[in-house]
């Protein structure tokens, strides 16, 4: 496909992703109050278990509106993940044969639960992280948490875990498109494991190593699963040629 057609296709897919996010953001705008309560629950749990006064603080006049827009877009990214993942795959799959596209659709079906599974894992880690960080507040004092900083931290954590779980599926699709071979993935496995543990260490600000291992292990397993699928695909292609 010529470069101009690639750019046209990219613009088309980006527009469709944006349109889907707008629709999802409208739902997020209407559900803002219960969604905000859900996102701030780890903060309230930490305050109640440690018997400390911890509350959100809106520091600027425009902060409530800005946060409402961000929270709405956050929900949009989650609920429309099948839509925007499909658009990403649709941009990649023109390079695949008709037979290989059927596999790509199967990988898309696995990418959605993986993204949501990564987001769920982040939500499991979040209360522990907030509780640990809140424990440093001295007794007899109050903590006003900047609402912008807290909610940005929560949303980035959830989305980062979701994307991390989808990356191995993207590697498989790139392998099917002939861009990445299994030898490349095999040579980079040490870096992949290292990056998985670095990601887990940064994203789980808890002092115990067990939580870091529990977060990094699924990412490593998914990488090696992608390597196995790429190896199978490359061998199959070699036998046909």
PDB file of C-alpha atoms in Angstrom:
ATOM      1  CA  UNK A   1       0.000   0.000   0.000  1.00  0.00           C
ATOM      2  CA  UNK A   2       1.490   3.430  -0.961  1.00  0.00           C
ATOM      3  CA  UNK A   3       2.373   5.912   1.789  1.00  0.00           C
ATOM      4  CA  UNK A   4      -0.481   8.235   0.836  1.00  0.00           C
ATOM      5  CA  UNK A   5      -3.026   5.429   1.206  1.00  0.00           C
ATOM      6  CA  UNK A   6      -1.490   4.488   4.559  1.00  0.00           C
ATOM      7  CA  UNK A   7      -1.907   8.051   5.813  1.00  0.00           C
ATOM      8  CA  UNK A   8      -5.488   8.179   4.525  1.00  0.00           C
ATOM      9  CA  UNK A   9      -6.281   4.897   6.293  1.00  0.00           C
ATOM     10  CA  UNK A  10      -4.616   6.151   9.484  1.00  0.00           C
ATOM     11  CA  UNK A  11      -6.697   9.343   9.407  1.00  0.00           C
ATOM     12  CA  UNK A  12      -9.864   7.313   8.863  1.00  0.00           C
ATOM     13  CA  UNK A  13      -9.136   4.974  11.781  1.00  0.00           C
ATOM     14  CA  UNK A  14      -8.163   7.873  14.063  1.00  0.00           C
ATOM     15  CA  UNK A  15     -11.449   9.634  13.247  1.00  0.00           C
ATOM     16  CA  UNK A  16     -13.463   6.485  14.000  1.00  0.00           C
ATOM     17  CA  UNK A  17     -11.621   5.992  17.302  1.00  0.00           C
ATOM     18  CA  UNK A  18     -12.304   9.624  18.251  1.00  0.00           C
ATOM     19  CA  UNK A  19     -15.995   9.269  17.344  1.00  0.00           C
ATOM     20  CA  UNK A  20     -16.284   6.169  19.532  1.00  0.00           C
ATOM     21  CA  UNK A  21     -14.583   7.939  22.434  1.00  0.00           C
ATOM     22  CA  UNK A  22     -16.975  10.872  22.145  1.00  0.00           C
ATOM     23  CA  UNK A  23     -19.960   8.533  22.426  1.00  0.00           C
ATOM     24  CA  UNK A  24     -18.389   6.774  25.394  1.00  0.00           C
ATOM     25  CA  UNK A  25     -17.527  10.106  27.021  1.00  0.00           C
ATOM     26  CA  UNK A  26     -21.182  11.139  26.875  1.00  0.00           C
ATOM     27  CA  UNK A  27     -22.032   8.062  28.945  1.00  0.00           C
ATOM     28  CA  UNK A  28     -19.165   8.913  31.295  1.00  0.00           C
ATOM     29  CA  UNK A  29     -20.492  12.452  31.700  1.00  0.00           C
ATOM     30  CA  UNK A  30     -23.904  11.142  32.736  1.00  0.00           C
ATOM     31  CA  UNK A  31     -22.384   8.561  35.116  1.00  0.00           C
ATOM     32  CA  UNK A  32     -19.813  10.944  36.576  1.00  0.00           C
ATOM     33  CA  UNK A  33     -21.040  10.979  40.189  1.00  0.00           C
ATOM     34  CA  UNK A  34     -21.070   7.189  40.792  1.00  0.00           C
ATOM     35  CA  UNK A  35     -17.850   6.831  38.790  1.00  0.00           C
ATOM     36  CA  UNK A  36     -16.087   9.495  40.876  1.00  0.00           C
ATOM     37  CA  UNK A  37     -17.274   7.764  44.044  1.00  0.00           C
ATOM     38  CA  UNK A  38     -15.855   4.476  42.752  1.00  0.00           C
ATOM     39  CA  UNK A  39     -12.487   6.023  41.842  1.00  0.00           C
ATOM     40  CA  UNK A  40     -12.125   7.686  45.252  1.00  0.00           C
ATOM     41  CA  UNK A  41     -13.180   4.597  47.234  1.00  0.00           C
ATOM     42  CA  UNK A  42      -9.554   3.448  47.837  1.00  0.00           C
ATOM     43  CA  UNK A  43      -8.853   6.849  49.378  1.00  0.00           C
ATOM     44  CA  UNK A  44     -11.883   6.600  51.655  1.00  0.00           C
ATOM     45  CA  UNK A  45     -10.965   3.039  52.660  1.00  0.00           C
ATOM     46  CA  UNK A  46      -7.451   4.143  53.604  1.00  0.00           C
ATOM     47  CA  UNK A  47      -8.865   7.008  55.667  1.00  0.00           C
ATOM     48  CA  UNK A  48     -11.293   4.741  57.549  1.00  0.00           C
ATOM     49  CA  UNK A  49      -8.864   1.875  58.232  1.00  0.00           C
ATOM     50  CA  UNK A  50      -6.114   4.210  59.444  1.00  0.00           C
ATOM     51  CA  UNK A  51      -8.514   6.597  61.226  1.00  0.00           C
ATOM     52  CA  UNK A  52      -7.111   9.648  59.471  1.00  0.00           C
ATOM     53  CA  UNK A  53      -8.707  12.677  57.892  1.00  0.00           C
ATOM     54  CA  UNK A  54      -8.005  12.360  54.149  1.00  0.00           C
ATOM     55  CA  UNK A  55     -10.070  14.195  51.558  1.00  0.00           C
ATOM     56  CA  UNK A  56      -9.912  15.359  47.962  1.00  0.00           C
ATOM     57  CA  UNK A  57      -9.104  19.003  47.348  1.00  0.00           C
ATOM     58  CA  UNK A  58     -10.081  20.905  44.198  1.00  0.00           C
ATOM     59  CA  UNK A  59      -7.357  23.538  44.052  1.00  0.00           C
ATOM     60  CA  UNK A  60      -8.529  25.615  41.074  1.00  0.00           C
ATOM     61  CA  UNK A  61     -11.850  27.058  39.995  1.00  0.00           C
ATOM     62  CA  UNK A  62     -11.864  25.039  36.767  1.00  0.00           C
ATOM     63  CA  UNK A  63     -10.647  21.779  38.336  1.00  0.00           C
ATOM     64  CA  UNK A  64     -14.107  20.190  38.804  1.00  0.00           C
ATOM     65  CA  UNK A  65     -14.950  20.663  35.111  1.00  0.00           C
ATOM     66  CA  UNK A  66     -11.521  19.510  33.961  1.00  0.00           C
ATOM     67  CA  UNK A  67     -11.724  16.405  36.132  1.00  0.00           C
ATOM     68  CA  UNK A  68     -15.238  15.606  34.952  1.00  0.00           C
ATOM     69  CA  UNK A  69     -14.045  15.677  31.335  1.00  0.00           C
ATOM     70  CA  UNK A  70     -11.031  13.459  32.137  1.00  0.00           C
ATOM     71  CA  UNK A  71     -13.104  10.948  34.099  1.00  0.00           C
ATOM     72  CA  UNK A  72     -15.649  10.815  31.263  1.00  0.00           C
ATOM     73  CA  UNK A  73     -12.883  10.091  28.743  1.00  0.00           C
ATOM     74  CA  UNK A  74     -11.416   7.492  31.092  1.00  0.00           C
ATOM     75  CA  UNK A  75     -14.698   5.583  31.131  1.00  0.00           C
ATOM     76  CA  UNK A  76     -14.923   6.006  27.358  1.00  0.00           C
ATOM     77  CA  UNK A  77     -11.537   4.324  26.856  1.00  0.00           C
ATOM     78  CA  UNK A  78     -12.643   1.380  29.009  1.00  0.00           C
ATOM     79  CA  UNK A  79     -16.121   0.782  27.628  1.00  0.00           C
ATOM     80  CA  UNK A  80     -15.185   1.366  23.986  1.00  0.00           C
ATOM     81  CA  UNK A  81     -12.041  -0.789  24.068  1.00  0.00           C
ATOM     82  CA  UNK A  82     -13.560  -3.344  21.639  1.00  0.00           C
ATOM     83  CA  UNK A  83     -14.186  -0.504  19.179  1.00  0.00           C
ATOM     84  CA  UNK A  84     -10.788   1.222  19.268  1.00  0.00           C
ATOM     85  CA  UNK A  85      -8.892  -2.072  19.439  1.00  0.00           C
ATOM     86  CA  UNK A  86     -10.746  -3.162  16.317  1.00  0.00           C
ATOM     87  CA  UNK A  87      -9.746   0.074  14.557  1.00  0.00           C
ATOM     88  CA  UNK A  88      -6.085  -0.484  15.463  1.00  0.00           C
ATOM     89  CA  UNK A  89      -6.280  -4.032  14.148  1.00  0.00           C
ATOM     90  CA  UNK A  90      -8.124  -2.896  11.012  1.00  0.00           C
ATOM     91  CA  UNK A  91      -5.255  -0.508  10.276  1.00  0.00           C
ATOM     92  CA  UNK A  92      -2.714  -3.355  10.604  1.00  0.00           C
ATOM     93  CA  UNK A  93      -4.585  -6.199   8.903  1.00  0.00           C
ATOM     94  CA  UNK A  94      -4.451  -4.911   5.287  1.00  0.00           C
ATOM     95  CA  UNK A  95      -0.932  -6.341   5.286  1.00  0.00           C
ATOM     96  CA  UNK A  96      -2.243  -9.818   6.074  1.00  0.00           C
ATOM     97  CA  UNK A  97      -3.568 -12.451   3.711  1.00  0.00           C
ATOM     98  CA  UNK A  98      -7.240 -13.394   3.791  1.00  0.00           C
ATOM     99  CA  UNK A  99      -6.373 -16.596   5.669  1.00  0.00           C
ATOM    100  CA  UNK A 100      -4.255 -14.742   8.253  1.00  0.00           C
ATOM    101  CA  UNK A 101      -6.941 -12.105   8.854  1.00  0.00           C
ATOM    102  CA  UNK A 102      -9.110 -14.784  10.444  1.00  0.00           C
ATOM    103  CA  UNK A 103      -6.399 -15.291  13.050  1.00  0.00           C
ATOM    104  CA  UNK A 104      -6.153 -11.537  13.576  1.00  0.00           C
ATOM    105  CA  UNK A 105      -9.843 -11.389  14.440  1.00  0.00           C
ATOM    106  CA  UNK A 106      -9.258 -14.159  16.961  1.00  0.00           C
ATOM    107  CA  UNK A 107      -6.451 -12.172  18.530  1.00  0.00           C
ATOM    108  CA  UNK A 108      -8.730  -9.143  18.677  1.00  0.00           C
ATOM    109  CA  UNK A 109     -11.226 -11.242  20.624  1.00  0.00           C
ATOM    110  CA  UNK A 110      -8.464 -12.055  23.118  1.00  0.00           C
ATOM    111  CA  UNK A 111      -7.183  -8.461  23.305  1.00  0.00           C
ATOM    112  CA  UNK A 112     -10.421  -7.111  24.779  1.00  0.00           C
ATOM    113  CA  UNK A 113     -10.520  -9.414  27.838  1.00  0.00           C
ATOM    114  CA  UNK A 114      -6.770  -8.973  28.272  1.00  0.00           C
ATOM    115  CA  UNK A 115      -7.131  -5.184  28.348  1.00  0.00           C
ATOM    116  CA  UNK A 116      -9.974  -5.410  30.846  1.00  0.00           C
ATOM    117  CA  UNK A 117      -8.057  -8.027  32.839  1.00  0.00           C
ATOM    118  CA  UNK A 118      -5.059  -5.718  33.095  1.00  0.00           C
ATOM    119  CA  UNK A 119      -7.328  -2.889  34.218  1.00  0.00           C
ATOM    120  CA  UNK A 120      -8.882  -5.193  36.840  1.00  0.00           C
ATOM    121  CA  UNK A 121      -5.427  -6.144  38.134  1.00  0.00           C
ATOM    122  CA  UNK A 122      -4.574  -2.460  38.494  1.00  0.00           C
ATOM    123  CA  UNK A 123      -7.803  -1.915  40.421  1.00  0.00           C
ATOM    124  CA  UNK A 124      -6.792  -4.778  42.747  1.00  0.00           C
ATOM    125  CA  UNK A 125      -3.355  -3.209  43.341  1.00  0.00           C
ATOM    126  CA  UNK A 126      -4.665   0.342  43.804  1.00  0.00           C
ATOM    127  CA  UNK A 127      -6.174   0.089  47.344  1.00  0.00           C
ATOM    128  CA  UNK A 128      -2.953  -1.456  48.643  1.00  0.00           C
ATOM    129  CA  UNK A 129      -0.859   1.295  47.087  1.00  0.00           C
ATOM    130  CA  UNK A 130      -3.105   4.069  48.435  1.00  0.00           C
ATOM    131  CA  UNK A 131      -3.146   2.481  51.899  1.00  0.00           C
ATOM    132  CA  UNK A 132       0.668   2.287  51.990  1.00  0.00           C
ATOM    133  CA  UNK A 133       1.100   5.878  50.842  1.00  0.00           C
ATOM    134  CA  UNK A 134      -1.537   7.163  53.293  1.00  0.00           C
ATOM    135  CA  UNK A 135       0.259   5.459  56.187  1.00  0.00           C
ATOM    136  CA  UNK A 136       2.989   8.121  55.973  1.00  0.00           C
ATOM    137  CA  UNK A 137       0.550  10.841  57.050  1.00  0.00           C
ATOM    138  CA  UNK A 138       1.486  11.745  60.674  1.00  0.00           C
ATOM    139  CA  UNK A 139      -1.102  11.039  63.368  1.00  0.00           C
ATOM    140  CA  UNK A 140      -3.187  13.996  64.405  1.00  0.00           C
ATOM    141  CA  UNK A 141      -2.892  15.692  61.018  1.00  0.00           C
ATOM    142  CA  UNK A 142      -5.139  15.960  57.970  1.00  0.00           C
ATOM    143  CA  UNK A 143      -4.238  15.405  54.336  1.00  0.00           C
ATOM    144  CA  UNK A 144      -5.909  17.262  51.507  1.00  0.00           C
ATOM    145  CA  UNK A 145      -5.162  15.262  48.368  1.00  0.00           C
ATOM    146  CA  UNK A 146      -5.060  17.212  45.137  1.00  0.00           C
ATOM    147  CA  UNK A 147      -8.009  15.811  43.178  1.00  0.00           C
ATOM    148  CA  UNK A 148      -6.264  16.360  39.850  1.00  0.00           C
ATOM    149  CA  UNK A 149      -3.120  14.470  40.893  1.00  0.00           C
ATOM    150  CA  UNK A 150      -4.963  11.607  42.584  1.00  0.00           C
ATOM    151  CA  UNK A 151      -7.406  10.904  39.780  1.00  0.00           C
ATOM    152  CA  UNK A 152      -4.676  11.213  37.139  1.00  0.00           C
ATOM    153  CA  UNK A 153      -2.629   8.651  39.077  1.00  0.00           C
ATOM    154  CA  UNK A 154      -5.578   6.243  39.308  1.00  0.00           C
ATOM    155  CA  UNK A 155      -6.572   6.543  35.651  1.00  0.00           C
ATOM    156  CA  UNK A 156      -2.994   6.214  34.381  1.00  0.00           C
ATOM    157  CA  UNK A 157      -2.450   3.141  36.542  1.00  0.00           C
ATOM    158  CA  UNK A 158      -5.556   1.380  35.241  1.00  0.00           C
ATOM    159  CA  UNK A 159      -4.919   2.240  31.588  1.00  0.00           C
ATOM    160  CA  UNK A 160      -1.202   1.406  31.790  1.00  0.00           C
ATOM    161  CA  UNK A 161      -1.958  -2.084  33.074  1.00  0.00           C
ATOM    162  CA  UNK A 162      -4.572  -2.593  30.378  1.00  0.00           C
ATOM    163  CA  UNK A 163      -2.188  -1.577  27.598  1.00  0.00           C
ATOM    164  CA  UNK A 164       0.620  -3.712  29.068  1.00  0.00           C
ATOM    165  CA  UNK A 165      -1.591  -6.788  28.863  1.00  0.00           C
ATOM    166  CA  UNK A 166      -2.484  -6.067  25.234  1.00  0.00           C
ATOM    167  CA  UNK A 167       1.098  -5.569  23.988  1.00  0.00           C
ATOM    168  CA  UNK A 168       1.846  -9.333  23.623  1.00  0.00           C
ATOM    169  CA  UNK A 169      -1.198  -9.675  21.377  1.00  0.00           C
ATOM    170  CA  UNK A 170       0.101  -6.794  19.270  1.00  0.00           C
ATOM    171  CA  UNK A 171       3.439  -8.629  18.944  1.00  0.00           C
ATOM    172  CA  UNK A 172       1.595 -11.677  17.604  1.00  0.00           C
ATOM    173  CA  UNK A 173      -0.247  -9.583  15.016  1.00  0.00           C
ATOM    174  CA  UNK A 174       3.033  -7.963  13.934  1.00  0.00           C
ATOM    175  CA  UNK A 175       4.464 -11.451  13.567  1.00  0.00           C
ATOM    176  CA  UNK A 176       1.531 -12.519  11.394  1.00  0.00           C
ATOM    177  CA  UNK A 177       2.048  -9.386   9.313  1.00  0.00           C
ATOM    178  CA  UNK A 178       5.659 -10.439   8.724  1.00  0.00           C
ATOM    179  CA  UNK A 179       7.113  -7.453  10.583  1.00  0.00           C
ATOM    180  CA  UNK A 180       8.507  -9.312  13.612  1.00  0.00           C
ATOM    181  CA  UNK A 181       9.837 -12.870  13.603  1.00  0.00           C
ATOM    182  CA  UNK A 182       9.993 -15.236  16.545  1.00  0.00           C
ATOM    183  CA  UNK A 183      13.809 -15.039  16.577  1.00  0.00           C
ATOM    184  CA  UNK A 184      13.559 -11.355  17.428  1.00  0.00           C
ATOM    185  CA  UNK A 185      11.163 -12.059  20.293  1.00  0.00           C
ATOM    186  CA  UNK A 186      13.366 -14.910  21.528  1.00  0.00           C
ATOM    187  CA  UNK A 187      16.466 -12.715  21.588  1.00  0.00           C
ATOM    188  CA  UNK A 188      14.630 -10.015  23.537  1.00  0.00           C
ATOM    189  CA  UNK A 189      13.081 -12.195  26.245  1.00  0.00           C
ATOM    190  CA  UNK A 190      15.534 -11.025  28.935  1.00  0.00           C
ATOM    191  CA  UNK A 191      14.717  -7.392  28.213  1.00  0.00           C
ATOM    192  CA  UNK A 192      11.005  -8.216  28.209  1.00  0.00           C
ATOM    193  CA  UNK A 193      11.226  -9.839  31.654  1.00  0.00           C
ATOM    194  CA  UNK A 194      13.319  -6.954  32.990  1.00  0.00           C
ATOM    195  CA  UNK A 195      10.886  -4.364  31.658  1.00  0.00           C
ATOM    196  CA  UNK A 196       7.948  -6.306  33.106  1.00  0.00           C
ATOM    197  CA  UNK A 197       9.482  -6.210  36.584  1.00  0.00           C
ATOM    198  CA  UNK A 198      10.521  -2.569  36.247  1.00  0.00           C
ATOM    199  CA  UNK A 199       6.966  -1.725  35.176  1.00  0.00           C
ATOM    200  CA  UNK A 200       5.581  -3.683  38.139  1.00  0.00           C
ATOM    201  CA  UNK A 201       7.981  -2.005  40.573  1.00  0.00           C
ATOM    202  CA  UNK A 202       7.082   1.488  39.354  1.00  0.00           C
ATOM    203  CA  UNK A 203       3.345   0.881  39.151  1.00  0.00           C
ATOM    204  CA  UNK A 204       3.019  -0.868  42.536  1.00  0.00           C
ATOM    205  CA  UNK A 205       4.425   1.490  45.176  1.00  0.00           C
ATOM    206  CA  UNK A 206       4.180  -1.147  47.909  1.00  0.00           C
ATOM    207  CA  UNK A 207       7.143  -2.398  49.957  1.00  0.00           C
ATOM    208  CA  UNK A 208       6.543  -6.132  49.478  1.00  0.00           C
ATOM    209  CA  UNK A 209       8.131  -8.061  46.644  1.00  0.00           C
ATOM    210  CA  UNK A 210       5.174 -10.452  46.400  1.00  0.00           C
ATOM    211  CA  UNK A 211       2.867  -7.826  44.890  1.00  0.00           C
ATOM    212  CA  UNK A 212       5.529  -6.892  42.338  1.00  0.00           C
ATOM    213  CA  UNK A 213       5.926 -10.545  41.328  1.00  0.00           C
ATOM    214  CA  UNK A 214       2.148 -11.047  41.097  1.00  0.00           C
ATOM    215  CA  UNK A 215       1.927  -8.079  38.733  1.00  0.00           C
ATOM    216  CA  UNK A 216       4.987  -8.908  36.614  1.00  0.00           C
ATOM    217  CA  UNK A 217       4.302 -12.648  36.290  1.00  0.00           C
ATOM    218  CA  UNK A 218       1.171 -12.399  34.070  1.00  0.00           C
ATOM    219  CA  UNK A 219       2.967  -9.944  31.749  1.00  0.00           C
ATOM    220  CA  UNK A 220       5.912 -12.359  31.410  1.00  0.00           C
ATOM    221  CA  UNK A 221       3.582 -15.296  30.783  1.00  0.00           C
ATOM    222  CA  UNK A 222       1.775 -13.355  28.053  1.00  0.00           C
ATOM    223  CA  UNK A 223       5.091 -12.443  26.404  1.00  0.00           C
ATOM    224  CA  UNK A 224       6.229 -16.063  26.284  1.00  0.00           C
ATOM    225  CA  UNK A 225       2.806 -17.088  25.016  1.00  0.00           C
ATOM    226  CA  UNK A 226       3.218 -14.558  22.200  1.00  0.00           C
ATOM    227  CA  UNK A 227       6.675 -15.988  21.509  1.00  0.00           C
ATOM    228  CA  UNK A 228       5.198 -19.507  21.299  1.00  0.00           C
ATOM    229  CA  UNK A 229       2.489 -18.438  18.863  1.00  0.00           C
ATOM    230  CA  UNK A 230       5.038 -16.553  16.736  1.00  0.00           C
ATOM    231  CA  UNK A 231       7.294 -19.627  16.649  1.00  0.00           C
ATOM    232  CA  UNK A 232       4.379 -21.828  15.557  1.00  0.00           C
ATOM    233  CA  UNK A 233       3.335 -19.351  12.866  1.00  0.00           C
ATOM    234  CA  UNK A 234       6.842 -18.897  11.436  1.00  0.00           C
ATOM    235  CA  UNK A 235       7.390 -22.657  11.255  1.00  0.00           C
ATOM    236  CA  UNK A 236       4.040 -23.093   9.525  1.00  0.00           C
ATOM    237  CA  UNK A 237       4.904 -20.443   6.953  1.00  0.00           C
ATOM    238  CA  UNK A 238       8.288 -22.058   6.310  1.00  0.00           C
ATOM    239  CA  UNK A 239       6.665 -25.441   5.694  1.00  0.00           C
ATOM    240  CA  UNK A 240       4.292 -23.919   3.125  1.00  0.00           C
ATOM    241  CA  UNK A 241       7.107 -22.240   1.193  1.00  0.00           C
TER     242      UNK A 241
END
